[in-house]
mmCIF file of C-alpha atoms and ligand atoms in Angstrom:
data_model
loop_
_atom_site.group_PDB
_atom_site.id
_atom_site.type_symbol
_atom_site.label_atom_id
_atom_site.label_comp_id
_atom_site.label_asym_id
_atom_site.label_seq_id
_atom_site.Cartn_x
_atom_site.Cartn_y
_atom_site.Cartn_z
ATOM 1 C CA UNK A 1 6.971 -52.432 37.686
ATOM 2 C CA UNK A 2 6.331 -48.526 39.189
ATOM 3 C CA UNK A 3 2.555 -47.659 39.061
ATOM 4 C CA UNK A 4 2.658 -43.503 38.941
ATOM 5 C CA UNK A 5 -0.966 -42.766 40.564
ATOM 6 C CA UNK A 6 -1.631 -39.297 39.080
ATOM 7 C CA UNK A 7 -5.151 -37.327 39.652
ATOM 8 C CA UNK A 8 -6.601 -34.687 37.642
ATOM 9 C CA UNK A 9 -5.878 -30.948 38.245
ATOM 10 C CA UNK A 10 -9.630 -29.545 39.654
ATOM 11 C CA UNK A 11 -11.675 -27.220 37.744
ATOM 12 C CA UNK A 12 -11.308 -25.791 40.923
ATOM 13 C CA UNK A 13 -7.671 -25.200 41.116
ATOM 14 C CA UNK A 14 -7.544 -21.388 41.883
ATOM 15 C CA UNK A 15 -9.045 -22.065 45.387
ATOM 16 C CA UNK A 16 -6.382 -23.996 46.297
ATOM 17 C CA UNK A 17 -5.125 -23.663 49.922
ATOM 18 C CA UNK A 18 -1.491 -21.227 50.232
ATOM 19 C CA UNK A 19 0.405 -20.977 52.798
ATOM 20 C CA UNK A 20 3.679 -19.275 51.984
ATOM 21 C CA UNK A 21 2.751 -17.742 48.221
ATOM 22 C CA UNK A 22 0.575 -15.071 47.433
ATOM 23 C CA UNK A 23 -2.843 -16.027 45.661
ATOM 24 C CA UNK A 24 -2.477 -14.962 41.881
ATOM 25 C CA UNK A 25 -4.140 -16.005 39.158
ATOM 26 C CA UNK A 26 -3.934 -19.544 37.745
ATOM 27 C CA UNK A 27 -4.624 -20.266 33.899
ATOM 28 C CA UNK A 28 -6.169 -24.393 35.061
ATOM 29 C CA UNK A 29 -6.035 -25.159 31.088
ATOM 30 C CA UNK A 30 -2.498 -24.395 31.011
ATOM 31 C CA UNK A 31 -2.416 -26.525 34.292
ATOM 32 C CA UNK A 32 -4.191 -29.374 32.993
ATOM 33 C CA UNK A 33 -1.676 -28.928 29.795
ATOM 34 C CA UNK A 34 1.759 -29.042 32.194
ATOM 35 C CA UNK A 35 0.403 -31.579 34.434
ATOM 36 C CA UNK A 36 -0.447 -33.979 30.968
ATOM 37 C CA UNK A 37 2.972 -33.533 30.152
ATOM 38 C CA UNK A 38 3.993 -34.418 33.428
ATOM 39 C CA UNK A 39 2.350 -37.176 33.188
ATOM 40 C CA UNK A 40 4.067 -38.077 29.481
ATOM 41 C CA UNK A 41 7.408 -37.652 31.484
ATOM 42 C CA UNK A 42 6.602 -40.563 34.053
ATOM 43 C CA UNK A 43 5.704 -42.776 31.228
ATOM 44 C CA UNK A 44 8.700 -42.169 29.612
ATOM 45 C CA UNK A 45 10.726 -42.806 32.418
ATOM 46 C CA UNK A 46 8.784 -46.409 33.141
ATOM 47 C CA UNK A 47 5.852 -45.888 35.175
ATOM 48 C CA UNK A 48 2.721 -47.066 34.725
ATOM 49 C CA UNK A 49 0.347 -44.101 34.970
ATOM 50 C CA UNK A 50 -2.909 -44.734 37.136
ATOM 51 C CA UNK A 51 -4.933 -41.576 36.929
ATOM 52 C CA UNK A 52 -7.915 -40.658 39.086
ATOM 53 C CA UNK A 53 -11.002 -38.360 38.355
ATOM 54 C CA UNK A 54 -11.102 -35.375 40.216
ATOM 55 C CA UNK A 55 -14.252 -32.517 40.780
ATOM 56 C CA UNK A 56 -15.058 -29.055 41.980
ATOM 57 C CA UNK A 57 -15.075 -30.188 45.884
ATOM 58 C CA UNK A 58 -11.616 -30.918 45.628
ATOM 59 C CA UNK A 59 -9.121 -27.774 44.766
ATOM 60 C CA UNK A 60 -6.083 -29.294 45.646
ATOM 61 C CA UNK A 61 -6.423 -33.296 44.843
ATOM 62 C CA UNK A 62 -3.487 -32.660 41.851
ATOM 63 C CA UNK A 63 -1.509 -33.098 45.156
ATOM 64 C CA UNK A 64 -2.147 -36.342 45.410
ATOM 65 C CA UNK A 65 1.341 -37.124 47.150
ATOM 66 C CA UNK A 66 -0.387 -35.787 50.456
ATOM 67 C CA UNK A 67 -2.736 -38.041 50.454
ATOM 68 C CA UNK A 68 -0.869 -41.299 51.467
ATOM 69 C CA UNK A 69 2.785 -42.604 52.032
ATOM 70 C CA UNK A 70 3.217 -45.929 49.821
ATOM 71 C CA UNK A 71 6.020 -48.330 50.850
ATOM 72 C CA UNK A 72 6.180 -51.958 49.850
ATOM 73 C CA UNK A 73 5.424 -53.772 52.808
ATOM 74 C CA UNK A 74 1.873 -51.372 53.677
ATOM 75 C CA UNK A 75 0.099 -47.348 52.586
ATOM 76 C CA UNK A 76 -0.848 -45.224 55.334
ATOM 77 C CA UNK A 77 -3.363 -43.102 54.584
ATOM 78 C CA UNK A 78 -2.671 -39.497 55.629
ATOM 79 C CA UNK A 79 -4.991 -37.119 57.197
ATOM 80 C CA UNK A 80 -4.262 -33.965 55.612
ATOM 81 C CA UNK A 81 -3.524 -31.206 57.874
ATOM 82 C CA UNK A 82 -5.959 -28.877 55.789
ATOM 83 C CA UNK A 83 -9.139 -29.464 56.637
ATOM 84 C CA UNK A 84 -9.964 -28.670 53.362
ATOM 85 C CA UNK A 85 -8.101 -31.371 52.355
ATOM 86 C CA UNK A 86 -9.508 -34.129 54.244
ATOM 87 C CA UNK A 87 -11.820 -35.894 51.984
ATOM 88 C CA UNK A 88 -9.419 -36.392 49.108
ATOM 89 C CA UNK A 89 -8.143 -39.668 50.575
ATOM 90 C CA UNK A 90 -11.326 -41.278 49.912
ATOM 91 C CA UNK A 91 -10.569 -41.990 46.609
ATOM 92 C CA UNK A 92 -7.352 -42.405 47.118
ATOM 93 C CA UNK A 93 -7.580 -45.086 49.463
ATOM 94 C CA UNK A 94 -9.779 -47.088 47.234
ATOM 95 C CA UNK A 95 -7.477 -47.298 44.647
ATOM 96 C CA UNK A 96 -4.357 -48.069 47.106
ATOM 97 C CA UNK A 97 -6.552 -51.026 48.632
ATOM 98 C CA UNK A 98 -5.891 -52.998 45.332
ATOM 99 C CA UNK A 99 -2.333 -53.148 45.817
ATOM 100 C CA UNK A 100 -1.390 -52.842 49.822
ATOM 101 C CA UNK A 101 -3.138 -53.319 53.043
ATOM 102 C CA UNK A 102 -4.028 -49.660 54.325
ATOM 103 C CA UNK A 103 -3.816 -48.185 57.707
ATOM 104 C CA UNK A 104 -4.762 -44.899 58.724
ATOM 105 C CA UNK A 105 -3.820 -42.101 60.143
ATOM 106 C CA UNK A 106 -6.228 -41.176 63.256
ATOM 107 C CA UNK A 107 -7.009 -37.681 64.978
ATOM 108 C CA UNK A 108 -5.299 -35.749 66.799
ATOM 109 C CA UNK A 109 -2.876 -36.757 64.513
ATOM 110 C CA UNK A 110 -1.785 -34.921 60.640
ATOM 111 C CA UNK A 111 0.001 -36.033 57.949
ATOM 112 C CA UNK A 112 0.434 -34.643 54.488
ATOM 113 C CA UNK A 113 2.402 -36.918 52.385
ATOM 114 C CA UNK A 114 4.793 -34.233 51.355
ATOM 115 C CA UNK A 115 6.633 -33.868 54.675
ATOM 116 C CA UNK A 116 7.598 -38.274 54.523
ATOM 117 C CA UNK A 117 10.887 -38.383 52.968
ATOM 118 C CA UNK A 118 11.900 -42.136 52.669
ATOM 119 C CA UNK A 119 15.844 -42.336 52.470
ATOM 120 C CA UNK A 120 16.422 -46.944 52.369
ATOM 121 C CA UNK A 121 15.094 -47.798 56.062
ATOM 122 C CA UNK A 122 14.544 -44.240 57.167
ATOM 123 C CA UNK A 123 11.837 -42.603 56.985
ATOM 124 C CA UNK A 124 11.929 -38.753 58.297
ATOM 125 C CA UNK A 125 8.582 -36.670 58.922
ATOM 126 C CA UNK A 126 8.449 -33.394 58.388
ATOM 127 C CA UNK A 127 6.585 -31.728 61.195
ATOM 128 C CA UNK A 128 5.169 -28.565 60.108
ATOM 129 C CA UNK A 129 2.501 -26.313 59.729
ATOM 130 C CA UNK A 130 0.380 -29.578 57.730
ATOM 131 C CA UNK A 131 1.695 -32.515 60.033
ATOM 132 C CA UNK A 132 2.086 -32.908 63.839
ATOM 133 C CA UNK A 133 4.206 -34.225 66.720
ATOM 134 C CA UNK A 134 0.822 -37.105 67.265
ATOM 135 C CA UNK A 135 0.719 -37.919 63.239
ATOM 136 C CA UNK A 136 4.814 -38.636 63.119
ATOM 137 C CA UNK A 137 4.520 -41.193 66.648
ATOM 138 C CA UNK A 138 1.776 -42.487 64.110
ATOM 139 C CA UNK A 139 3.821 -43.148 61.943
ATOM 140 C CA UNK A 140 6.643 -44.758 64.199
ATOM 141 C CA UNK A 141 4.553 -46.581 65.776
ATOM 142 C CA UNK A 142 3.018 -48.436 62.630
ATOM 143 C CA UNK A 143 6.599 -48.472 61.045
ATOM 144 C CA UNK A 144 9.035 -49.680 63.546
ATOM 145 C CA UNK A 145 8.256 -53.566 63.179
ATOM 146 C CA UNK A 146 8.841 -53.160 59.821
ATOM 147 C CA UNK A 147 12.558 -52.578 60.582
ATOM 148 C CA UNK A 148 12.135 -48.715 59.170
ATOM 149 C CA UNK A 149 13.699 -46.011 61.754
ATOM 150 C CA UNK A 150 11.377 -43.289 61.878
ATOM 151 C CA UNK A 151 12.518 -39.426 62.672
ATOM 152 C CA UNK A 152 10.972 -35.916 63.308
ATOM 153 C CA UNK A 153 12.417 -32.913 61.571
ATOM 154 C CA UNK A 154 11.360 -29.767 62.105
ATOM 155 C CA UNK A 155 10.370 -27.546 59.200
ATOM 156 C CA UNK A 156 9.903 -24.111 58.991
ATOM 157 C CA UNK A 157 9.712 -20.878 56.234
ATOM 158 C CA UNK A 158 7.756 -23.781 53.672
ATOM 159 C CA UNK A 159 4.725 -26.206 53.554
ATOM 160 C CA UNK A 160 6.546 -29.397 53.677
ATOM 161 C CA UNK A 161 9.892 -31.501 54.205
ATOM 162 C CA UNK A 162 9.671 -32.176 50.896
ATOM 163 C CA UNK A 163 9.478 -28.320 49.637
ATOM 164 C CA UNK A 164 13.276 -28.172 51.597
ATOM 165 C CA UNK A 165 14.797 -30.937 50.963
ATOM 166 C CA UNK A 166 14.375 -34.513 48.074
ATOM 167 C CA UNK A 167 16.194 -37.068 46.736
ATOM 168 C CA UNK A 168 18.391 -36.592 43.500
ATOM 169 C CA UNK A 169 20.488 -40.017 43.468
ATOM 170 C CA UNK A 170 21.865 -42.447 45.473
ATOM 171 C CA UNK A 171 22.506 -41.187 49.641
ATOM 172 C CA UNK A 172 22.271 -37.631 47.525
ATOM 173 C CA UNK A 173 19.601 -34.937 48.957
ATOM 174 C CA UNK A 174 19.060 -31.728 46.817
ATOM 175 C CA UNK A 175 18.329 -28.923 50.122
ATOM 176 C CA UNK A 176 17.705 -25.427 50.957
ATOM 177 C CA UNK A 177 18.941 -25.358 54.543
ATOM 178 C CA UNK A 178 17.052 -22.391 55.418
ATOM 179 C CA UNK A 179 14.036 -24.634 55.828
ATOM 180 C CA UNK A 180 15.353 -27.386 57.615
ATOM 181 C CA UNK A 181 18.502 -28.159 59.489
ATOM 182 C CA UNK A 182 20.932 -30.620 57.090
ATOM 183 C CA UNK A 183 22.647 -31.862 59.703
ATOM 184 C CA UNK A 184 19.399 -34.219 60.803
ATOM 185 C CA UNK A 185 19.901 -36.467 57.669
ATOM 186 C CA UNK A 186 23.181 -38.345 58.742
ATOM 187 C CA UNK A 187 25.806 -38.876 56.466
ATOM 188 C CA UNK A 188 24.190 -38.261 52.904
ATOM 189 C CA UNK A 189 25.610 -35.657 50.373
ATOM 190 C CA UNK A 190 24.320 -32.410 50.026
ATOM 191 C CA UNK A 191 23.243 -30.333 47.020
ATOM 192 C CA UNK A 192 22.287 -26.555 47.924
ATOM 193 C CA UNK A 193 19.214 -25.083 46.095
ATOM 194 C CA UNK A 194 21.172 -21.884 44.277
ATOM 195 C CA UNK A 195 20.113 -19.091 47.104
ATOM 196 C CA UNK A 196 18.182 -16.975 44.326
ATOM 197 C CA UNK A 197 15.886 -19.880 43.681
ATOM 198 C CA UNK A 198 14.806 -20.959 47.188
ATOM 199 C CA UNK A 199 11.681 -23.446 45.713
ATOM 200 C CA UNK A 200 14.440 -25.660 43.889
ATOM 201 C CA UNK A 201 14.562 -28.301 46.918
ATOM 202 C CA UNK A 202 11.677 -30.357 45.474
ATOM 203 C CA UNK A 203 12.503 -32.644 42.589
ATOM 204 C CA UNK A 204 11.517 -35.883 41.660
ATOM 205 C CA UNK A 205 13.532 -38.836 41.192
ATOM 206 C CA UNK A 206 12.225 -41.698 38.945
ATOM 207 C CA UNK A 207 14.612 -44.493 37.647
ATOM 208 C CA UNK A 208 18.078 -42.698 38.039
ATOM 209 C CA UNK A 209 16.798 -39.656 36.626
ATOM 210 C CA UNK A 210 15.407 -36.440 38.233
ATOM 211 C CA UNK A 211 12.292 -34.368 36.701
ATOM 212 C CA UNK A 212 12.815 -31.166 37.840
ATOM 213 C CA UNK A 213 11.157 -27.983 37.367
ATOM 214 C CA UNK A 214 12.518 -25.267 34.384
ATOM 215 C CA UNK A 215 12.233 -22.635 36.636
ATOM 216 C CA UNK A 216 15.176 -23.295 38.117
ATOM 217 C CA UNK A 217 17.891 -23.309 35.615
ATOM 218 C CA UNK A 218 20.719 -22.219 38.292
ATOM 219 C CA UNK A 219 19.749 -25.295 40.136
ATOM 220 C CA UNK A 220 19.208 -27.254 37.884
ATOM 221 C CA UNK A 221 22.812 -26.491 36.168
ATOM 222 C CA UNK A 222 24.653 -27.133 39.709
ATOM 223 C CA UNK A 223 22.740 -30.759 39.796
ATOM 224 C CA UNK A 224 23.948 -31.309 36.444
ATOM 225 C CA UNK A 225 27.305 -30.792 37.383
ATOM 226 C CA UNK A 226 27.290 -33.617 39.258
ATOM 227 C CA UNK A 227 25.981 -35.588 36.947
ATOM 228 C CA UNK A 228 22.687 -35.663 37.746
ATOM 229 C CA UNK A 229 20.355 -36.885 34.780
ATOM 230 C CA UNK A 230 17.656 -34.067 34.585
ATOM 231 C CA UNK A 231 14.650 -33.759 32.829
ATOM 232 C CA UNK A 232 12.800 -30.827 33.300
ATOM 233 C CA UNK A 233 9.301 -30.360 33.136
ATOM 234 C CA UNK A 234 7.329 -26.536 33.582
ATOM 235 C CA UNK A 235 4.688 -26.456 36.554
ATOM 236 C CA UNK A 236 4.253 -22.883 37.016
ATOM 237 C CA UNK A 237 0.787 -22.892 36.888
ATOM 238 C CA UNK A 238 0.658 -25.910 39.586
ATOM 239 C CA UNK A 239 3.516 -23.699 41.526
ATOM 240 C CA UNK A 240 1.367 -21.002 41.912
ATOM 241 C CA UNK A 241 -0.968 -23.354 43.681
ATOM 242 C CA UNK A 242 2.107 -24.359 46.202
ATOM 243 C CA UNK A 243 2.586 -27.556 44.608
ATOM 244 C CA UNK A 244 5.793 -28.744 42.570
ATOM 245 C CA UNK A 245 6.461 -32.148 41.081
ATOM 246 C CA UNK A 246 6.877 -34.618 43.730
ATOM 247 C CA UNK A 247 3.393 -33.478 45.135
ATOM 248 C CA UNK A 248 1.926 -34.800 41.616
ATOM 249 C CA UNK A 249 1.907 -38.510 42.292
ATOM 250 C CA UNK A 250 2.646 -41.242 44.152
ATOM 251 C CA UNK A 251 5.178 -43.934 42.664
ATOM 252 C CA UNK A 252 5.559 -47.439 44.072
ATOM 253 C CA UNK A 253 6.922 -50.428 42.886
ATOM 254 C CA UNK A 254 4.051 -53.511 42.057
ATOM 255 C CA UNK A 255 5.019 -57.319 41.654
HETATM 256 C C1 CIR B 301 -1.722 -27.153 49.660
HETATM 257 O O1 CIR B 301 -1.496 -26.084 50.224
HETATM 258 O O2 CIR B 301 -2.026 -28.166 50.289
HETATM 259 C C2 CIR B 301 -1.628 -27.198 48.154
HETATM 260 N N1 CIR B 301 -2.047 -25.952 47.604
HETATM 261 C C3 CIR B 301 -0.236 -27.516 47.698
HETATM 262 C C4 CIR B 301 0.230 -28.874 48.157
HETATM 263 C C5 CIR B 301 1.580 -29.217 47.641
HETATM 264 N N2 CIR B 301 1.954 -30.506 48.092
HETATM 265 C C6 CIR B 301 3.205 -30.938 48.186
HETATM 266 O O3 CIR B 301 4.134 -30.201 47.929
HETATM 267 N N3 CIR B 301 3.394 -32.159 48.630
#
């Protein structure tokens, strides 16, 4: 069984952090509206959709992918690179203590879950503006007697790995390679973003299919031609904010 751990989108939303947008407006009904369909999309695809309360404190906690990196065997809780940020694992935590032991990540070190990009037994981290050099050895450290081969990739021009580069299928990566060099990922096929629509690297694969955002249709058209199963969900409001749609939740597998 997947459990989809989803959070609310705060009341609070227009104070998110940005890094590389400009701040503009953000209609947080309409939010609240995308994100519940969102939501309807992971159910329909299999998941079973664990939701948690949000509040005013927390602007960003929607983003609950940066919050912790969930693989079978263990969770490490992140340590947002915003300080802002910070306290939104508390919650998180909590929940993820009911179905894996937890370890932490400890100062100096960062982590926002968006930069861990899990490809079978490799796991590569993002370092960027959100997550350091001390949060990825972290990482390798914790993850290396667990058979997983841990590497650093350097991002740059976005917030996280995952804003350059995701999964869309089997050994298949959807990438913008102005963010982050495509030769680091080995021998995996390659899917460029369409170069008018840099922010089409993040999509979300659940169960053979890939929920993708609609403002992307030249993207989205090139992953359909290779047969990509896409369904596409609209998150402007939550991309004004910085976030897309793996940011939205965190999906791992329960016995
Ligand atoms: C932030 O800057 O932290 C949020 N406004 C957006 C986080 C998006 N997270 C993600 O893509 N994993």
């Amino acid at each position: 069984m997947l459990v989809a751990l989803i959070r609310d989108v705060s009341p609070s939303l227009q104070r998110c952090e940005l890094t590389h947008r400009p701040r503009r407006p953000i209609d947080v009904a309409l939010a609240r509206r995308q994100h519940r369909r969102y939501e309807r999309r992971l159910a329909d695809l299999g998941c079973t959709i664990h939701r948690l309360p949000t509040g005013t404190e927390w602007p960003d906690s929607v983003f609950i992918e940066d919050t912790a990196m969930v693989l079978d065997e263990l969770a490490i809780i992140a340590r947002p690179g915003a300080e802002s940020r910070r306290a939104e694992t508390t919650a998180v935590a909590e929940t993820l203590r009911a179905f894996r032991s937890l370890l932490y990540i400890e100062p100096p070190g960062t982590l926002d879950g968006g930069d861990v990009l899990r490809l079978g037994q490799t796991v590569y981290v993002g370092v960027s503006s959100r997550s350091n050099q001390a949060g990825f050895e972290q990482v390798r450290r914790v993850l290396t007697p667990y058979g997983y081969a841990v590497k650093a990739v350097e991002v740059s021009g976005c917030l996280h790995l995952k804003s350059a580069v995701t999964s869309v299928g089997e050994n298949t990566l959807l990438v913008n390679r102005a963010w982050v060099d495509a030769d680091a990922f080995g021998d995996v096929a390659l899917i460029d973003v369409d170069p008018s629509e840099p922010f089409g690297g993040n999509a979300l694969l659940v169960n053979e299919t890939v929920i993708y955002p609609s403002g992307y249709p030249r993207t989205r058209r090139k992953l359909q031609a290779h047969g990509i199963r896409i369904q596409t969900v609209d998150v402007s409001e939550l991309g004004k904010a910085e976030g897309g749609v793996t940011c939205c939740s965190l999906i791992f597998s329960v016995r």
